[in-house]
Amino acid sequence: MWIYEKKLEHPVNIKNKDLRMAKFLVTQYGGPDGELSAAIRYLTQRYTMPTGKAKALLTDIGTEELAHVEIICAMIYQMTKDATPDELKDAGLGGHYAQHDNALFPTDANGVPWTSAYIQATGDPVTDLHEDMAAEQKARTTYEHLIDLTDDVDVKEVLKFLWAREVVHYQRFGEALVNVYEYIDSKKIFDMKR
Amino acid sequence: MWIYEKKLEHPVNIKNKDLRMAKFLVTQYGGPDGELSAAIRYLTQRYTMPTGKAKALLTDIGTEELAHVEIICAMIYQMTKDATPDELKDAGLGGHYAQHDNALFPTDANGVPWTSAYIQATGDPVTDLHEDMAAEQKARTTYEHLIDLTDDVDVKEVLKFLWAREVVHYQRFGEALVNVYEYIDSKKIFDMKR
Amino acid sequence: MWIYEKKLEHPVNIKNKDLRMAKFLVTQYGGPDGELSAAIRYLTQRYTMPTGKAKALLTDIGTEELAHVEIICAMIYQMTKDATPDELKDAGLGGHYAQHDNALFPTDANGVPWTSAYIQATGDPVTDLHEDMAAEQKARTTYEHLIDLTDDVDVKEVLKFLWAREVVHYQRFGEALVNVYEYIDSKKIFDMKR
Amino acid sequence: MWIYEKKLEHPVNIKNKDLRMAKFLVTQYGGPDGELSAAIRYLTQRYTMPTGKAKALLTDIGTEELAHVEIICAMIYQMTKDATPDELKDAGLGGHYAQHDNALFPTDANGVPWTSAYIQATGDPVTDLHEDMAAEQKARTTYEHLIDLTDDVDVKEVLKFLWAREVVHYQRFGEALVNVYEYIDSKKIFDMKR
Amino acid sequence: MWIYEKKLEHPVNIKNKDLRMAKFLVTQYGGPDGELSAAIRYLTQRYTMPTGKAKALLTDIGTEELAHVEIICAMIYQMTKDATPDELKDAGLGGHYAQHDNALFPTDANGVPWTSAYIQATGDPVTDLHEDMAAEQKARTTYEHLIDLTDDVDVKEVLKFLWAREVVHYQRFGEALVNVYEYIDSKKIFDMKR
Amino acid sequence: MWIYEKKLEHPVNIKNKDLRMAKFLVTQYGGPDGELSAAIRYLTQRYTMPTGKAKALLTDIGTEELAHVEIICAMIYQMTKDATPDELKDAGLGGHYAQHDNALFPTDANGVPWTSAYIQATGDPVTDLHEDMAAEQKARTTYEHLIDLTDDVDVKEVLKFLWAREVVHYQRFGEALVNVYEYIDSKKIFDMKR
């Protein structure tokens, strides 16, 4: 279970309204390679990991991704909270206003709802860790694209923090993959049935 | 942010493999009225609640629903973890085995991936709390259906716990709705613009 | 069965082309909280209502929501029917033109196709009526957002009519809920099986 | 607008519970080529038809398809209404019971929610009428498959009625296509702009 | 199986960047009536065609539609490949940049992912050929809309080539339908079982 | 463009009807990690690869995956082509029969339509190749699950061939990743802008 602590993993203090950027940033909430995808993917996969180390890592990173969901939400909320309907309309967010006012909603940057088709859990730890390493690369790339799309230093600073975390996660999933390979070797598991 | 505590909100000790029940129970993971829907709905909506009390309630219940996701996952994992491919086939889970082995995956009972189309956040606190009260009724009803579908006392016991929590949440959302109405009255908000 | 009468429930006489508004308004056709969602939801749920009064109410309101679908379609059609491809492009409807010319199509404001994942029917009349009351609140809120997005008096007038109907429906679903609670009490239904 | 008349277009009197058949039959409610697809397709397309005759035909057939939705729902409801959870489980409807009890819900035979991706409206009357003729062929074929899947004479009788209506609709859309071609010829429309 | 030949079925030499047009054109990649829909539809349906001629035709046209997918991709790639993030943002492709940089991705013009719900295969050759003739009409219409949306002669020239191919395919599917009807007659297939 | 050669990349000669296995096997046609996902993923990503070698590899493997789609389709078709409606019903394929007779259709093993949400193309070659390596691991794992689900030696033989090809593709994507890293180094690309 989780205990909520009323602070963000990383502070978010965005001073300027930036509605167009909010429209793009939402992909890291509910888009294919966003933080919600990451959190649900890792917290789902952990049950079938063969080692305590891998289980713990997926739990840790999955929990951290929940915190990243919260950071992304805080960013979007700060960037949009005082916007008028006309401003939202001009930023291409008229449809969002019609359906959600200035509330958050987990979609990609085009307004497509999040689906668990974005993630996978196969029960094979080697495969799932490859999926996770690819997921971190995709998240890293998305942050790079987002950093390109803004000039706001407050926004960039948080995005760079999140970008750096994905790089660390990629590294840690690589270590977990080595751990799983060692476990398979140590168990003398020779999967001969096929 | 969230801190993970390595225990379940409620213990899960299922002694008997029950694959058919696992196939139904998964709807409370990734189905329309499941715990994932609940968690994401409440944690999404909280930003636009007008009172601290309502914000806090959505954060609390959203966090508890994450714990319920974990309980459901633990149940399914315990009910299926030693199943053979043939047993999964006979229980109508051959397709699940093909795609996920015995890993968990957030779908409804028919294997349809979770989508955020199941939830809503409108920015209107009165509306969102109505959505939440309806959501709790739907979750309650789903638990009643699930209780009907099993004779396993260990499974029933956990389902009854979760059922009871939904009843409590419904009540608390009702109180939050009163709180929001009072806030609106106290602010002398007369929405005259339309 | 239904008999078609060749008139609208409420007249629609929009004199000005307003393509951007048409793009937002379509959410009340094929969006999550639109009239199509409402009609299909109520006409689906009516079979499992326990009282004649509740069945009749769902049939009546479901039928009226079909008339509202028609009103929304008439509005959008009038707002767009003489638009050129260039005008559609400038209004963010180039994609719509490519796929549908100036035909109507049931999507949300972002072009996401309607899905029955937006609605629910649980077989529990108390739950389904909560779902319906929440649905009316969501539709009401969406109309308020849409009214904010236009200055056209002809459009506003129709939207206000539709808005008022949702308020009435909400009230009537509340009365049906009382009726269902009374029925349950009168039948001395004590659901003891669980 | 539509007036509801409290009778079915064709009587439905199914004497035997047949849960497996209900599971298949639901595709004519919420499946790709079902009655809901038909009704929404035709009532959507009618706005851009160039002749009064074609507009009227789409309105008429669309309205009749709403009546067919009601017939399919009545059939499924009669086939399932007294089923116990165990019976539903044995018929492969345990997942349906968990999510919907014995309520109706618009999905295909695998439980996949209806989506407007199944239909199209292009604004070109020749194209839309081809779409409609293909839709009627698909509906006809689905009814033939369903007739193969049951031995119940009461069910077969209604399915044959609905099958025959699709054959008639196909014919009438063919006539509308001729009407539209004649209109185009009579208007000396030579679309030279491309 | 297929052998790749490193040339396009029709040359693509687009000299001007045109980002807004790229946004619309993508519907012929991953939209409802695009080339991917066509290729997968025909290559899926061919197995249940009753005559060698119909099987061969679906294989041929399906294979040609793969070449058309490649042409559309080449067009979009040439129209966008040197675009900066700011240019993409201004063309309404900021969301695309965030998620895909300037890579291609199979969606419709609104960014909705391709789904096989767009296509059908019923096992009835008469029905499937009607579906195919309708599909060609829809593709033709989409190309006409796209031709309206651009002034670039290089783009128009390729679109007209693709448009003409759809017209030919429509004709050929009509011939296949005659062939299938003749086959059914010659076999004295009288489907009397129903 | 592609030239169709009328032979399979690997022969398929399945002597026994096996309907339940066909139901599972379809996931390698239209499921998340199936051959259609692979083909479309690689043929989509190739445009933004920075080296001729990587572009050529994606084209080659993408083309081979099209051949694998054909092999899977041939397998399913042979396993089901003489089945009666009753046999399909007993194998859990009654819903498939209702909607598709014995035609093929690209869904996962639960009947969920294929969606391009399963794949990604980010424009970053390092990321896309990670995605591809993960995809091959997922396909490998799915083949292992499928091999577990059948005792038919003819089916197993083809599945083992396809399994082995995924292992080779994984290796080749690894080599392409090295090639891309070398290219990046050789170009002295120091991406400093962020």
mmCIF file of N, CA and C in Angstrom, chain F residues 104-149:
data_model
loop_
_atom_site.group_PDB
_atom_site.id
_atom_site.type_symbol
_atom_site.label_atom_id
_atom_site.label_comp_id
_atom_site.label_asym_id
_atom_site.label_seq_id
_atom_site.Cartn_x
_atom_site.Cartn_y
_atom_site.Cartn_z
ATOM 1 N N LEU F 104 -10.671 -14.925 -41.654
ATOM 2 C CA LEU F 104 -9.658 -14.415 -40.737
ATOM 3 C C LEU F 104 -10.036 -13.000 -40.316
ATOM 4 N N PHE F 105 -9.540 -12.584 -39.161
ATOM 5 C CA PHE F 105 -9.720 -11.185 -38.777
ATOM 6 C C PHE F 105 -8.637 -10.793 -37.771
ATOM 7 N N PRO F 106 -8.024 -9.615 -37.972
ATOM 8 C CA PRO F 106 -6.893 -9.241 -37.114
ATOM 9 C C PRO F 106 -7.311 -8.722 -35.735
ATOM 10 N N THR F 107 -7.413 -9.643 -34.784
ATOM 11 C CA THR F 107 -7.679 -9.289 -33.389
ATOM 12 C C THR F 107 -6.682 -10.033 -32.518
ATOM 13 N N ASP F 108 -6.740 -9.745 -31.222
ATOM 14 C CA ASP F 108 -5.978 -10.557 -30.278
ATOM 15 C C ASP F 108 -6.801 -11.814 -29.928
ATOM 16 N N ALA F 109 -6.317 -12.589 -28.989
ATOM 17 C CA ALA F 109 -6.958 -13.866 -28.683
ATOM 18 C C ALA F 109 -8.319 -13.694 -28.008
ATOM 19 N N ASN F 110 -8.628 -12.500 -27.561
ATOM 20 C CA ASN F 110 -9.931 -12.220 -26.962
ATOM 21 C C ASN F 110 -10.890 -11.529 -27.920
ATOM 22 N N GLY F 111 -10.452 -11.335 -29.156
ATOM 23 C CA GLY F 111 -11.319 -10.672 -30.126
ATOM 24 C C GLY F 111 -11.211 -9.157 -30.112
ATOM 25 N N VAL F 112 -10.212 -8.609 -29.455
ATOM 26 C CA VAL F 112 -10.018 -7.154 -29.424
ATOM 27 C C VAL F 112 -9.316 -6.723 -30.715
ATOM 28 N N PRO F 113 -9.899 -5.774 -31.464
ATOM 29 C CA PRO F 113 -9.303 -5.345 -32.733
ATOM 30 C C PRO F 113 -7.875 -4.808 -32.585
ATOM 31 N N TRP F 114 -7.060 -5.037 -33.602
ATOM 32 C CA TRP F 114 -5.705 -4.499 -33.623
ATOM 33 C C TRP F 114 -5.754 -2.968 -33.627
ATOM 34 N N THR F 115 -4.833 -2.356 -32.908
ATOM 35 C CA THR F 115 -4.731 -0.895 -32.889
ATOM 36 C C THR F 115 -3.268 -0.492 -32.974
ATOM 37 N N SER F 116 -3.002 0.612 -33.659
ATOM 38 C CA SER F 116 -1.610 1.055 -33.749
ATOM 39 C C SER F 116 -1.100 1.618 -32.429
ATOM 40 N N ALA F 117 -1.963 1.663 -31.406
ATOM 41 C CA ALA F 117 -1.475 1.986 -30.061
ATOM 42 C C ALA F 117 -0.461 0.950 -29.569
ATOM 43 N N TYR F 118 -0.443 -0.226 -30.201
ATOM 44 C CA TYR F 118 0.525 -1.260 -29.796
ATOM 45 C C TYR F 118 1.960 -0.924 -30.194
ATOM 46 N N ILE F 119 2.119 -0.013 -31.152
ATOM 47 C CA ILE F 119 3.463 0.223 -31.695
ATOM 48 C C ILE F 119 3.867 1.678 -31.453
ATOM 49 N N GLN F 120 5.139 1.967 -31.728
ATOM 50 C CA GLN F 120 5.589 3.344 -31.574
ATOM 51 C C GLN F 120 6.697 3.638 -32.574
ATOM 52 N N ALA F 121 6.820 4.899 -32.940
ATOM 53 C CA ALA F 121 7.912 5.402 -33.771
ATOM 54 C C ALA F 121 8.204 6.791 -33.254
ATOM 55 N N THR F 122 9.401 6.993 -32.743
ATOM 56 C CA THR F 122 9.694 8.254 -32.042
ATOM 57 C C THR F 122 10.619 9.174 -32.819
ATOM 58 N N GLY F 123 11.179 8.675 -33.925
ATOM 59 C CA GLY F 123 12.126 9.502 -34.662
ATOM 60 C C GLY F 123 13.538 9.437 -34.096
ATOM 61 N N ASP F 124 13.708 8.842 -32.931
ATOM 62 C CA ASP F 124 15.039 8.677 -32.337
ATOM 63 C C ASP F 124 15.481 7.242 -32.622
ATOM 64 N N PRO F 125 16.537 7.063 -33.422
ATOM 65 C CA PRO F 125 16.881 5.698 -33.849
ATOM 66 C C PRO F 125 17.293 4.789 -32.692
ATOM 67 N N VAL F 126 17.962 5.345 -31.692
ATOM 68 C CA VAL F 126 18.349 4.531 -30.528
ATOM 69 C C VAL F 126 17.091 4.021 -29.826
ATOM 70 N N THR F 127 16.141 4.897 -29.647
ATOM 71 C CA THR F 127 14.895 4.529 -28.980
ATOM 72 C C THR F 127 14.102 3.522 -29.799
ATOM 73 N N ASP F 128 13.974 3.803 -31.096
ATOM 74 C CA ASP F 128 13.168 2.912 -31.931
ATOM 75 C C ASP F 128 13.787 1.511 -31.979
ATOM 76 N N LEU F 129 15.100 1.432 -31.996
ATOM 77 C CA LEU F 129 15.717 0.096 -32.014
ATOM 78 C C LEU F 129 15.539 -0.619 -30.672
ATOM 79 N N HIS F 130 15.518 0.133 -29.587
ATOM 80 C CA HIS F 130 15.157 -0.495 -28.294
ATOM 81 C C HIS F 130 13.732 -1.047 -28.341
ATOM 82 N N GLU F 131 12.837 -0.238 -28.885
ATOM 83 C CA GLU F 131 11.448 -0.690 -29.058
ATOM 84 C C GLU F 131 11.398 -1.982 -29.876
ATOM 85 N N ASP F 132 12.233 -2.039 -30.906
ATOM 86 C CA ASP F 132 12.216 -3.198 -31.791
ATOM 87 C C ASP F 132 12.785 -4.431 -31.093
ATOM 88 N N MET F 133 13.851 -4.236 -30.327
ATOM 89 C CA MET F 133 14.416 -5.373 -29.590
ATOM 90 C C MET F 133 13.404 -5.899 -28.569
ATOM 91 N N ALA F 134 12.725 -4.987 -27.883
ATOM 92 C CA ALA F 134 11.678 -5.410 -26.944
ATOM 93 C C ALA F 134 10.547 -6.130 -27.680
ATOM 94 N N ALA F 135 10.215 -5.626 -28.857
ATOM 95 C CA ALA F 135 9.137 -6.245 -29.644
ATOM 96 C C ALA F 135 9.495 -7.681 -30.007
ATOM 97 N N GLU F 136 10.746 -7.901 -30.365
ATOM 98 C CA GLU F 136 11.160 -9.257 -30.727
ATOM 99 C C GLU F 136 11.131 -10.176 -29.504
ATOM 100 N N GLN F 137 11.504 -9.653 -28.361
ATOM 101 C CA GLN F 137 11.416 -10.462 -27.133
ATOM 102 C C GLN F 137 9.958 -10.810 -26.837
ATOM 103 N N LYS F 138 9.084 -9.849 -27.018
ATOM 104 C CA LYS F 138 7.664 -10.126 -26.751
ATOM 105 C C LYS F 138 7.105 -11.147 -27.742
ATOM 106 N N ALA F 139 7.514 -11.037 -29.003
ATOM 107 C CA ALA F 139 7.043 -12.012 -29.998
ATOM 108 C C ALA F 139 7.605 -13.397 -29.676
ATOM 109 N N ARG F 140 8.875 -13.441 -29.324
ATOM 110 C CA ARG F 140 9.485 -14.724 -28.924
ATOM 111 C C ARG F 140 8.696 -15.358 -27.783
ATOM 112 N N THR F 141 8.405 -14.563 -26.755
ATOM 113 C CA THR F 141 7.686 -15.083 -25.596
ATOM 114 C C THR F 141 6.303 -15.585 -25.985
ATOM 115 N N THR F 142 5.625 -14.839 -26.817
ATOM 116 C CA THR F 142 4.293 -15.269 -27.255
ATOM 117 C C THR F 142 4.384 -16.598 -27.997
ATOM 118 N N TYR F 143 5.389 -16.761 -28.853
ATOM 119 C CA TYR F 143 5.538 -18.063 -29.536
ATOM 120 C C TYR F 143 5.793 -19.182 -28.526
ATOM 121 N N GLU F 144 6.562 -18.899 -27.502
ATOM 122 C CA GLU F 144 6.790 -19.934 -26.486
ATOM 123 C C GLU F 144 5.482 -20.319 -25.801
ATOM 124 N N HIS F 145 4.664 -19.325 -25.501
ATOM 125 C CA HIS F 145 3.367 -19.627 -24.885
ATOM 126 C C HIS F 145 2.506 -20.452 -25.836
ATOM 127 N N LEU F 146 2.528 -20.096 -27.099
ATOM 128 C CA LEU F 146 1.697 -20.818 -28.072
ATOM 129 C C LEU F 146 2.172 -22.261 -28.238
ATOM 130 N N ILE F 147 3.486 -22.447 -28.238
ATOM 131 C CA ILE F 147 4.029 -23.815 -28.344
ATOM 132 C C ILE F 147 3.557 -24.654 -27.149
ATOM 133 N N ASP F 148 3.473 -24.027 -25.992
ATOM 134 C CA ASP F 148 2.953 -24.728 -24.804
ATOM 135 C C ASP F 148 1.482 -25.116 -24.950
ATOM 136 N N LEU F 149 0.761 -24.403 -25.792
ATOM 137 C CA LEU F 149 -0.700 -24.589 -25.842
ATOM 138 C C LEU F 149 -1.145 -25.634 -26.858
#
